Amino acid sequence: RLFSLCREKKRTRVVELTEKMVVEGGCGGSCEWEGRWNHIKKFLERSGPFTHPDFEPGTESLQFLLQTCRVLVIGAGGLGCELLKDLALSGFGKIDVVDMDTIDVSNLNRQFLFRPKDVGRPKADVAADFINSRVPGCHVIPHFKKIQDLDERFYRQFHIIVCGLDSIVARRWMNGMLLSLLVYEDGEVDQTSVIPLIDGGTEGFKGNARVILPGVTACIDCTLELYPPQINFPMCTIASMPRLPEHCIEYVRILQWPKEMPFGDGVALDGDDPEHIQWVFQRSLKRAAEFNITGVTYRLTQGVVKRIIPAVASTNAVIAAACTTEVFKLATSAYVPLSNYMVFNDVDGLYTYTFEAERKENCSACSQVPVDLHFPPSSKFQQVLEYLTESTSLQMKSPAVTATVEGKSKTLYLQSVASIEQRTRPNLSKSLKELGLTDGQELAVADVTTPQTMLFRLCFTS
């Protein structure tokens, strides 16, 4: 009972102090109170053995954080919530957040800016409201959109961009956008056009944080081989020899759904629709019973359909803290930033290390030179497309290829538009020579993984 009374007194005192700070700060003014930034000032107003060689202690850096520096957070999920909290409490006063998702009940165990009453609302809106109400002086602007819906002018206004994404495709698109904003003078990158990208990622008890200076250091595509490929089960196993509960779920997802169309013609399976997941779950149970397989659950069904990776709150907290530290270093120039890749693992004990990922001279995203494609002229065009999608250094999703043939621009294949796909499909079975392509021919390739059109050069082999 004594412990409970003490705890209640402490809680009451904290609330009183918080209210006093807010009132005294006055949100119409600076929203500050005595001693609020003492811990930050210790880093910015005095030198030390680990400060950056060019760092000059003073009060200007703190004012830059509070009033000028604009930071964009991509993603308001498990990692994004931690990032917003850390950045706001570290003195960053102008933050924007972009997220296209709405809040689900399953988010509440780790995405702590959300409450049960928020289920169904946009994550970006709720996260911004929460930070704005709890951290006086910090102004977060939400954007309930896809990153692809925002243009160059939007991204160009930020000093630093931080990614808390769970999609490699989205990471690559963001990487491509920042590369497209670079300005070159005599072949050299204009440093004023570089917008640093801090990328964080978590998977269970593992995580990583990295610092990318577009056009200067290794970009996302330079190290694409580091990302594990998406797990896909062989169709023969799914259809005839299932052994795992996942095989049963994939059978229903890939084969039964498009065949039965339970919710009408043309209705795609939506992993966020409980009715859709329930239908897949029930059919998967029947499939599993036929082959005496156990372990099919609603949660597993949802995980397989949405390709969900288990999330651990503590891992999100560690990686977000590492990313925020790097944002702080870059914004203030107080300390030398990470160079440039940090790996974290606490599966068995605690293990972390850093290494410097090197730029690829022939990176398809940042090298500024066409990537060579080595094929004999007799190769079918289908083989070129397969290389673009299956190569570990490219990993495209649905490449659209155009080329200049006999002085005219010609679309060789485009999958995303049904009418054009049907018209260009015969090209897949034609050889490169039959298509009129020559040695040294440049191919322009567009893909969802990047906002830029990438150039490739055909190099015929004998």
Coordinates of C-alpha atoms in Angstrom, one line a residue:
R1 CA 0.0 0.0 0.0
L2 CA 2.9 2.4 0.9
F3 CA 4.4 1.6 -2.5
S4 CA 1.1 2.4 -4.3
L5 CA 0.8 5.7 -2.4
C6 CA 4.3 6.8 -3.3
R7 CA 3.8 5.8 -7.0
E8 CA 0.5 7.8 -7.1
K9 CA 2.2 10.8 -5.5
K10 CA 5.0 10.6 -8.1
R11 CA 2.5 10.3 -11.0
T12 CA 0.6 13.3 -9.7
R13 CA 3.8 15.4 -9.4
V14 CA 4.9 14.5 -12.9
V15 CA 1.5 15.6 -14.3
E16 CA 1.6 18.8 -12.3
L17 CA 5.2 19.6 -13.6
T18 CA 4.2 18.8 -17.2
E19 CA 1.2 21.0 -17.0
K20 CA 3.3 23.8 -15.4
M21 CA 5.9 23.5 -18.2
V22 CA 3.3 23.7 -20.9
V23 CA 1.6 26.7 -19.3
E24 CA 4.8 28.5 -18.6
G25 CA 6.2 27.8 -22.0
G26 CA 3.0 29.1 -23.7
C27 CA 2.5 27.3 -27.0
G28 CA 2.1 30.7 -28.6
G29 CA 5.7 31.4 -27.8
S30 CA 8.8 29.3 -27.6
C31 CA 7.3 26.5 -25.5
E32 CA 10.5 26.3 -23.5
W33 CA 11.2 26.1 -19.8
E34 CA 14.3 26.5 -17.8
G35 CA 16.7 23.5 -18.2
R36 CA 14.6 21.8 -20.9
W37 CA 17.6 21.4 -23.3
N38 CA 20.4 21.1 -20.8
H39 CA 21.3 17.6 -22.0
I40 CA 21.4 18.7 -25.6
K41 CA 23.5 21.8 -24.8
K42 CA 26.2 19.6 -23.3
F43 CA 26.8 18.1 -26.7
L44 CA 26.5 21.4 -28.7
E45 CA 28.0 24.1 -26.5
R46 CA 31.3 22.5 -25.6
S47 CA 34.0 20.5 -27.4
G48 CA 35.3 17.0 -26.5
P49 CA 37.5 14.2 -27.6
F50 CA 35.0 12.7 -30.0
T51 CA 33.6 15.9 -31.7
H52 CA 33.9 16.5 -35.4
P53 CA 37.2 18.2 -36.5
D54 CA 35.2 21.1 -38.0
F55 CA 32.7 21.4 -35.1
E56 CA 32.5 24.8 -33.5
P57 CA 30.6 24.8 -30.1
G58 CA 27.9 27.4 -29.8
T59 CA 24.2 28.1 -29.4
E60 CA 23.5 28.2 -33.2
S61 CA 23.2 24.4 -33.6
L62 CA 20.4 24.1 -31.0
Q63 CA 18.5 27.0 -32.6
F64 CA 18.9 25.3 -36.0
L65 CA 17.3 22.1 -34.6
L66 CA 14.4 23.9 -32.9
Q67 CA 13.5 26.4 -35.6
T68 CA 15.0 25.6 -39.0
C69 CA 16.0 21.9 -39.6
R70 CA 13.2 20.0 -41.5
V71 CA 13.2 16.2 -41.1
L72 CA 11.0 13.8 -43.0
V73 CA 10.1 10.5 -41.5
I74 CA 8.9 7.8 -43.9
G75 CA 6.7 5.3 -42.2
A76 CA 4.7 5.6 -38.9
G77 CA 4.7 2.0 -37.9
G78 CA 6.7 0.2 -35.3
L79 CA 10.0 1.9 -36.2
G80 CA 8.3 5.2 -37.3
C81 CA 6.6 5.7 -33.9
E82 CA 10.0 5.3 -32.1
L83 CA 11.7 7.7 -34.6
L84 CA 9.0 10.4 -34.2
K85 CA 9.3 10.2 -30.4
D86 CA 13.1 10.2 -30.4
L87 CA 13.4 13.1 -32.9
A88 CA 10.8 15.2 -31.0
L89 CA 12.5 14.8 -27.7
S90 CA 15.9 15.5 -29.2
G91 CA 15.0 19.0 -30.2
F92 CA 13.8 18.7 -33.8
G93 CA 10.9 21.1 -34.0
K94 CA 9.9 20.7 -37.7
I95 CA 9.0 17.1 -38.7
D96 CA 6.9 15.7 -41.5
V97 CA 5.7 12.1 -41.6
V98 CA 4.4 10.1 -44.6
D99 CA 2.5 6.9 -44.2
M100 CA -0.2 5.3 -46.4
D101 CA -1.6 2.8 -43.8
T102 CA -4.4 2.9 -41.3
I103 CA -4.2 1.6 -37.8
D104 CA -5.1 -2.1 -37.1
V105 CA -5.7 -3.7 -33.7
S106 CA -2.5 -5.8 -34.3
N107 CA -0.4 -2.6 -34.3
L108 CA -1.2 -1.6 -30.8
N109 CA 1.2 -3.9 -29.0
R110 CA 4.3 -2.0 -30.2
Q111 CA 3.2 1.1 -32.1
F112 CA 2.7 3.1 -28.8
L113 CA 1.5 6.3 -30.3
F114 CA -1.9 4.6 -31.1
R115 CA -4.8 3.6 -28.9
P116 CA -7.8 1.3 -29.4
K117 CA -10.0 4.4 -30.2
D118 CA -7.6 5.1 -33.2
V119 CA -8.2 1.9 -35.0
G120 CA -9.2 2.6 -38.6
R121 CA -7.6 6.1 -38.7
P122 CA -4.5 7.0 -40.7
K123 CA -1.3 6.3 -38.9
A124 CA 0.3 9.5 -40.0
D125 CA -2.5 11.7 -38.7
V126 CA -2.7 10.0 -35.3
A127 CA 1.0 9.9 -34.8
A128 CA 1.3 13.6 -35.6
D129 CA -1.5 14.5 -33.3
F130 CA 0.0 12.5 -30.4
I131 CA 3.5 14.1 -30.8
N132 CA 2.1 17.6 -31.2
S133 CA 0.0 17.3 -28.0
R134 CA 2.7 15.7 -25.9
V135 CA 5.9 17.6 -27.0
P136 CA 5.4 21.3 -26.8
G137 CA 7.2 23.3 -29.4
C138 CA 7.4 20.3 -31.9
H139 CA 5.2 20.6 -35.0
V140 CA 4.6 17.4 -36.9
I141 CA 2.9 17.6 -40.3
P142 CA 1.2 14.3 -41.4
H143 CA 0.9 13.1 -45.0
F144 CA -1.6 10.2 -45.5
K145 CA -0.2 9.2 -48.9
K146 CA 2.1 6.9 -50.7
I147 CA 5.6 8.2 -51.1
Q148 CA 5.1 7.9 -54.9
D149 CA 2.3 10.4 -54.7
L150 CA 4.7 13.2 -53.6
D151 CA 6.8 15.0 -56.1
E152 CA 10.4 16.3 -56.3
R153 CA 9.4 19.7 -54.9
F154 CA 8.1 18.1 -51.8
Y155 CA 11.2 16.1 -51.1
R156 CA 13.6 18.9 -51.9
Q157 CA 12.5 21.0 -49.0
F158 CA 14.0 18.6 -46.3
H159 CA 17.4 18.7 -44.8
I160 CA 17.4 15.0 -43.8
I161 CA 15.1 12.0 -44.6
V162 CA 14.7 9.0 -42.2
C163 CA 13.2 5.8 -43.4
G164 CA 11.3 3.4 -41.1
L165 CA 10.0 1.1 -43.9
D166 CA 9.2 -2.6 -44.1
S167 CA 9.4 -2.7 -47.9
I168 CA 12.6 -3.0 -50.1
V169 CA 10.7 -1.6 -53.1
A170 CA 9.8 1.5 -51.2
R171 CA 13.4 1.9 -50.0
R172 CA 14.7 1.7 -53.5
W173 CA 12.1 4.2 -54.8
M174 CA 13.1 6.7 -52.1
N175 CA 16.8 6.1 -52.9
G176 CA 16.0 6.7 -56.5
M177 CA 14.1 9.9 -55.8
L178 CA 17.0 11.4 -53.8
L179 CA 19.5 10.4 -56.5
S180 CA 17.2 12.2 -59.1
L181 CA 17.5 15.4 -57.0
L182 CA 21.3 15.5 -57.3
V183 CA 23.0 18.3 -59.3
Y184 CA 26.2 17.6 -61.1
E185 CA 28.9 20.1 -62.2
D186 CA 31.7 18.9 -64.4
G187 CA 30.8 15.3 -63.4
E188 CA 31.0 16.0 -59.7
V189 CA 28.1 16.1 -57.3
D190 CA 27.1 19.5 -56.0
Q191 CA 27.2 18.9 -52.2
T192 CA 24.4 21.4 -51.6
S193 CA 22.0 19.1 -53.6
V194 CA 22.7 16.1 -51.4
I195 CA 19.9 15.2 -48.9
P196 CA 21.2 12.5 -46.5
L197 CA 19.1 9.4 -46.1
I198 CA 19.1 7.5 -42.8
D199 CA 17.6 4.0 -43.3
G200 CA 16.6 1.7 -40.4
G201 CA 15.3 -1.8 -40.7
T202 CA 14.2 -4.5 -38.2
E203 CA 13.3 -8.1 -38.5
G204 CA 12.5 -9.9 -35.2
F205 CA 15.5 -9.6 -33.0
K206 CA 17.7 -8.3 -35.8
G207 CA 18.1 -4.8 -37.2
N208 CA 20.3 -2.4 -39.0
A209 CA 20.9 1.3 -39.4
R210 CA 22.8 3.0 -42.2
V211 CA 23.8 6.4 -43.4
I212 CA 23.5 7.1 -47.1
L213 CA 24.8 10.3 -48.8
P214 CA 23.3 10.0 -52.3
G215 CA 25.9 10.2 -55.0
V216 CA 28.7 10.1 -52.4
T217 CA 28.5 6.8 -50.5
A218 CA 26.9 3.4 -51.2
C219 CA 23.2 3.7 -52.0
I220 CA 20.4 1.1 -51.4
D221 CA 20.9 -0.5 -54.8
C222 CA 24.7 -0.7 -54.4
T223 CA 24.1 -3.2 -51.6
L224 CA 20.9 -4.9 -52.9
E225 CA 22.5 -8.3 -52.5
L226 CA 22.5 -7.8 -48.7
Y227 CA 18.7 -8.0 -48.6
P228 CA 17.4 -11.6 -48.3
P229 CA 15.1 -12.7 -51.1
Q230 CA 11.4 -13.0 -50.5
I231 CA 10.6 -16.6 -49.6
N232 CA 8.5 -18.3 -52.2
F233 CA 7.4 -22.0 -52.1
P234 CA 7.7 -24.2 -55.2
M235 CA 4.4 -24.5 -57.0
C236 CA 4.7 -28.3 -57.3
T237 CA 5.1 -28.5 -53.5
I238 CA 2.1 -26.3 -52.9
A239 CA -0.2 -28.1 -55.3
S240 CA 0.7 -31.8 -54.7
M241 CA 3.0 -32.3 -51.8
P242 CA 2.2 -29.8 -49.0
R243 CA 4.2 -30.4 -45.8
L244 CA 3.8 -27.2 -43.9
P245 CA 0.8 -25.1 -42.8
E246 CA 2.3 -22.3 -45.0
H247 CA 2.0 -24.5 -48.0
C248 CA -1.8 -24.9 -47.4
I249 CA -2.3 -21.1 -47.0
E250 CA -0.3 -20.4 -50.2
Y251 CA -2.4 -23.0 -52.1
V252 CA -5.5 -21.1 -51.2
R253 CA -4.0 -17.7 -51.8
I254 CA -2.5 -18.5 -55.2
L255 CA -4.9 -21.2 -56.7
Q256 CA -8.2 -21.2 -54.9
W257 CA -8.8 -17.5 -54.6
P258 CA -8.5 -16.6 -58.3
K259 CA -10.5 -19.7 -59.2
E260 CA -13.4 -19.3 -56.8
M261 CA -13.5 -15.4 -56.6
P262 CA -15.4 -15.5 -53.3
F263 CA -16.1 -11.8 -53.2
G264 CA -16.8 -11.2 -56.9
D265 CA -15.0 -11.1 -60.2
G266 CA -11.9 -9.0 -60.1
V267 CA -11.8 -8.5 -56.3
A268 CA -8.2 -8.9 -55.2
L269 CA -7.2 -10.6 -52.0
D270 CA -6.8 -7.8 -49.3
G271 CA -4.6 -8.8 -46.4
D272 CA -6.2 -6.0 -44.3
D273 CA -9.8 -7.2 -44.8
P274 CA -10.8 -9.6 -42.0
E275 CA -13.4 -11.2 -44.2
H276 CA -10.9 -12.1 -46.8
I277 CA -8.4 -13.5 -44.3
Q278 CA -11.2 -15.5 -42.6
W279 CA -12.1 -17.1 -45.9
V280 CA -8.5 -18.0 -46.7
F281 CA -8.1 -19.3 -43.1
Q282 CA -11.1 -21.6 -43.4
R283 CA -10.1 -23.0 -46.8
S284 CA -6.5 -23.5 -45.5
L285 CA -7.8 -25.5 -42.5
K286 CA -9.7 -27.8 -44.9
R287 CA -6.6 -28.2 -47.1
A288 CA -4.4 -29.0 -44.0
A289 CA -6.9 -31.6 -42.8
E290 CA -6.7 -33.5 -46.1
F291 CA -2.9 -33.9 -45.6
N292 CA -2.9 -34.3 -41.8
I293 CA -1.0 -31.0 -41.4
T294 CA -1.5 -29.0 -38.1
G295 CA -0.6 -25.4 -37.2
V296 CA -2.8 -23.4 -39.5
T297 CA -4.0 -20.4 -37.4
Y298 CA -5.7 -17.1 -38.2
R299 CA -2.5 -15.2 -37.2
L300 CA -0.3 -17.4 -39.4
T301 CA -2.8 -17.0 -42.3
Q302 CA -2.6 -13.2 -42.0
G303 CA 1.2 -13.4 -41.7
V304 CA 1.6 -15.5 -44.9
V305 CA -0.9 -13.4 -46.9
K306 CA 0.6 -10.1 -45.9
R307 CA 4.2 -11.4 -45.8
I308 CA 4.4 -10.2 -42.2
I309 CA 7.8 -10.3 -40.5
P310 CA 7.5 -10.7 -36.7
A311 CA 8.1 -7.4 -35.0
V312 CA 9.9 -6.9 -31.6
A313 CA 9.4 -3.6 -29.8
S314 CA 12.8 -3.5 -28.2
T315 CA 14.5 -4.0 -31.6
N316 CA 12.5 -1.1 -33.0
A317 CA 13.6 1.1 -30.0
V318 CA 17.3 0.3 -30.5
I319 CA 17.4 0.9 -34.2
A320 CA 15.3 4.1 -34.0
A321 CA 17.7 5.4 -31.3
A322 CA 20.7 4.6 -33.6
C323 CA 19.0 6.4 -36.6
T324 CA 18.1 9.4 -34.5
T325 CA 21.6 9.7 -33.2
E326 CA 22.8 9.8 -36.9
V327 CA 20.2 12.5 -37.7
F328 CA 21.5 14.5 -34.8
K329 CA 25.1 14.1 -35.9
L330 CA 24.4 15.2 -39.5
A331 CA 22.1 18.1 -38.5
T332 CA 24.6 19.6 -36.0
S333 CA 28.0 18.4 -37.4
A334 CA 28.9 17.8 -33.7
Y335 CA 30.2 14.3 -34.3
V336 CA 31.5 12.2 -37.2
P337 CA 28.5 10.2 -38.7
L338 CA 28.3 6.4 -39.0
S339 CA 30.4 5.1 -41.9
N340 CA 28.1 3.7 -42.9
Y341 CA 26.3 0.4 -42.0
M342 CA 25.5 -0.8 -38.5
V343 CA 24.2 -4.3 -37.8
F344 CA 22.4 -5.2 -34.6
N345 CA 21.5 -8.7 -33.3
D346 CA 20.2 -9.8 -29.9
V347 CA 19.0 -13.3 -30.7
D348 CA 21.6 -14.9 -28.4
G349 CA 23.1 -12.2 -26.2
L350 CA 24.0 -8.9 -27.8
Y351 CA 26.0 -8.5 -30.9
T352 CA 26.7 -5.4 -33.1
Y353 CA 29.2 -4.3 -35.6
T354 CA 29.8 -1.6 -38.2
F355 CA 31.3 -1.8 -41.7
E356 CA 31.7 0.5 -44.6
A357 CA 29.6 -0.5 -47.6
E358 CA 31.4 0.5 -50.8
R359 CA 29.8 2.1 -53.9
K360 CA 29.5 -0.1 -56.9
E361 CA 31.1 1.4 -60.0
N362 CA 28.4 0.0 -62.2
C363 CA 25.4 0.5 -59.8
S364 CA 22.2 0.8 -61.9
A365 CA 20.9 3.6 -59.6
C366 CA 23.8 5.9 -58.8
S367 CA 26.7 5.2 -61.2
Q368 CA 25.5 7.6 -64.0
V369 CA 26.6 5.0 -66.6
P370 CA 24.5 2.5 -68.5
V371 CA 24.7 -1.1 -67.1
D372 CA 26.0 -3.7 -69.6
L373 CA 23.7 -6.6 -70.4
H374 CA 25.6 -9.5 -72.0
F375 CA 23.5 -11.6 -74.3
P376 CA 24.0 -13.3 -77.7
P377 CA 21.8 -11.8 -80.4
S378 CA 19.9 -15.1 -80.7
S379 CA 18.6 -14.7 -77.1
K380 CA 14.9 -14.3 -76.6
F381 CA 13.7 -11.0 -75.2
Q382 CA 12.0 -13.0 -72.4
Q383 CA 15.5 -14.0 -71.2
V384 CA 16.4 -10.3 -70.8
L385 CA 13.3 -9.6 -68.7
E386 CA 14.1 -12.7 -66.6
Y387 CA 17.5 -11.4 -65.9
L388 CA 16.2 -7.9 -64.9
T389 CA 13.8 -9.5 -62.3
E390 CA 16.0 -12.4 -61.1
S391 CA 19.4 -10.8 -60.9
T392 CA 20.4 -10.2 -57.2
S393 CA 21.9 -6.8 -58.2
L394 CA 18.7 -5.5 -59.9
Q395 CA 15.6 -7.4 -58.5
M396 CA 13.1 -5.5 -60.6
K397 CA 9.4 -6.2 -60.2
S398 CA 7.7 -5.4 -63.6
P399 CA 10.2 -3.8 -65.9
A400 CA 8.9 -1.8 -68.9
V401 CA 11.5 -1.6 -71.7
T402 CA 11.7 0.9 -74.5
A403 CA 14.4 1.4 -77.2
T404 CA 15.2 3.5 -80.2
V405 CA 14.9 1.3 -83.3
E406 CA 15.5 2.9 -86.7
G407 CA 15.2 6.3 -85.3
K408 CA 11.9 5.8 -83.6
S409 CA 11.1 5.1 -79.9
K410 CA 9.6 1.6 -79.6
T411 CA 8.0 0.0 -76.5
L412 CA 9.3 -3.6 -76.4
Y413 CA 7.3 -4.6 -73.4
L414 CA 5.0 -3.0 -70.8
Q415 CA 3.2 -5.2 -68.2
S416 CA 1.3 -2.6 -66.2
V417 CA -1.2 -1.6 -68.9
A418 CA -3.3 -4.5 -70.1
S419 CA -3.8 -3.3 -73.7
I420 CA -0.1 -2.5 -74.2
E421 CA 0.9 -5.8 -72.5
Q422 CA -1.2 -7.8 -75.0
R423 CA 0.2 -5.9 -77.9
T424 CA 3.8 -6.3 -76.9
R425 CA 3.6 -9.9 -75.6
P426 CA 4.7 -11.4 -78.9
N427 CA 8.1 -9.6 -78.5
L428 CA 8.9 -11.9 -75.5
S429 CA 9.4 -14.9 -77.9
K430 CA 11.4 -13.0 -80.4
S431 CA 15.2 -12.9 -80.5
L432 CA 17.1 -9.6 -79.9
K433 CA 18.1 -9.6 -83.5
E434 CA 14.5 -10.1 -84.7
L435 CA 13.5 -7.1 -82.7
G436 CA 16.0 -5.0 -84.6
L437 CA 18.3 -4.5 -81.6
T438 CA 22.1 -4.1 -82.2
D439 CA 25.3 -4.4 -80.3
G440 CA 25.7 -1.4 -78.0
Q441 CA 22.0 -0.6 -78.2
E442 CA 20.7 1.3 -75.2
L443 CA 17.5 0.1 -73.4
A444 CA 15.5 2.4 -71.2
V445 CA 13.9 0.5 -68.4
A446 CA 11.2 1.8 -66.0
D447 CA 10.2 -0.1 -62.9
V448 CA 8.2 0.4 -59.6
T449 CA 11.4 0.2 -57.7
T450 CA 12.6 3.6 -58.8
P451 CA 11.2 6.9 -60.0
Q452 CA 14.0 7.2 -62.6
T453 CA 14.3 5.5 -65.9
M454 CA 17.4 3.3 -65.9
L455 CA 19.7 2.9 -68.9
F456 CA 21.1 -0.5 -70.0
R457 CA 23.5 -1.2 -72.9
L458 CA 23.3 -4.5 -74.9
C459 CA 26.6 -6.2 -75.3
F460 CA 26.3 -9.0 -77.8
T461 CA 28.3 -12.1 -77.1
S462 CA 29.2 -14.9 -79.5

